[in-house]
Amino acid sequence: MRTPHNSPRPPAPGPRPSLIRIVLPFHLRNLARVDDEVTVEVAEPISIEAVLNALEENFPMLRGTIRDHGTRKRRAFLRFFAGGNDLSNDAPDTLLPEDVSSGKEPLFIIGAIAGG
């Protein structure tokens, strides 16, 4: 049976997805055509990889800009920060801090600065 578009759907079984806030660097905001932070739904467990998967699913133009297409490793000149900690070199399955997974604080993706 098909549910009419204006009828509320029953909630899916299992844990409800969390809304994760992400702050992108200017060049990626420009590419994604967003003005400020973005929000994506992520189901538990909320890891760096899960958030990046949701981000790339919702903003396909960002695929390959944050992670390499083939290796899925973080691009060298981008850094990940959450809860005041640098998570850039952590494993992709690292869980995000509670303040980020609850939506209280954003995950920051920052363009690294090089030079001397």
Short mmCIF file of N, CA, C and O in Angstrom, two decimals, residues 8-17 41 43:
data_model
loop_
_atom_site.label_atom_id
_atom_site.label_comp_id
_atom_site.label_asym_id
_atom_site.label_seq_id
_atom_site.Cartn_x
_atom_site.Cartn_y
_atom_site.Cartn_z
N PRO A 8 1.74 11.46 7.46
CA PRO A 8 3.00 11.21 8.16
C PRO A 8 3.34 9.72 8.11
O PRO A 8 2.47 8.88 8.24
N ARG A 9 4.61 9.44 7.90
CA ARG A 9 5.06 8.05 7.87
C ARG A 9 5.41 7.62 9.28
O ARG A 9 5.92 8.42 10.06
N PRO A 10 5.17 6.36 9.58
CA PRO A 10 5.57 5.90 10.91
C PRO A 10 7.09 5.93 11.02
O PRO A 10 7.80 5.75 10.03
N PRO A 11 7.62 6.19 12.21
CA PRO A 11 9.07 6.23 12.36
C PRO A 11 9.69 4.86 12.07
O PRO A 11 9.09 3.83 12.34
N ALA A 12 10.86 4.91 11.48
CA ALA A 12 11.58 3.66 11.17
C ALA A 12 12.04 3.02 12.47
O ALA A 12 12.33 3.70 13.45
N PRO A 13 12.09 1.69 12.50
CA PRO A 13 12.55 1.02 13.72
C PRO A 13 14.04 1.29 13.94
O PRO A 13 14.76 1.61 13.01
N GLY A 14 14.46 1.18 15.17
CA GLY A 14 15.87 1.37 15.50
C GLY A 14 16.14 2.78 15.97
O GLY A 14 15.24 3.60 16.12
N PRO A 15 17.41 3.09 16.20
CA PRO A 15 17.76 4.41 16.71
C PRO A 15 17.47 5.50 15.69
O PRO A 15 17.61 5.29 14.49
N ARG A 16 17.04 6.64 16.18
CA ARG A 16 16.75 7.77 15.31
C ARG A 16 18.06 8.45 14.93
O ARG A 16 18.97 8.56 15.75
N PRO A 17 18.17 8.93 13.70
CA PRO A 17 19.38 9.62 13.31
C PRO A 17 19.54 10.93 14.09
O PRO A 17 18.56 11.55 14.49
N GLU A 41 21.87 14.30 8.70
CA GLU A 41 21.38 13.25 9.58
C GLU A 41 22.34 12.08 9.54
O GLU A 41 22.72 11.62 8.45
N ALA A 43 23.02 8.22 11.48
CA ALA A 43 22.58 7.19 12.42
C ALA A 43 23.78 6.75 13.27
O ALA A 43 24.93 6.86 12.84
#
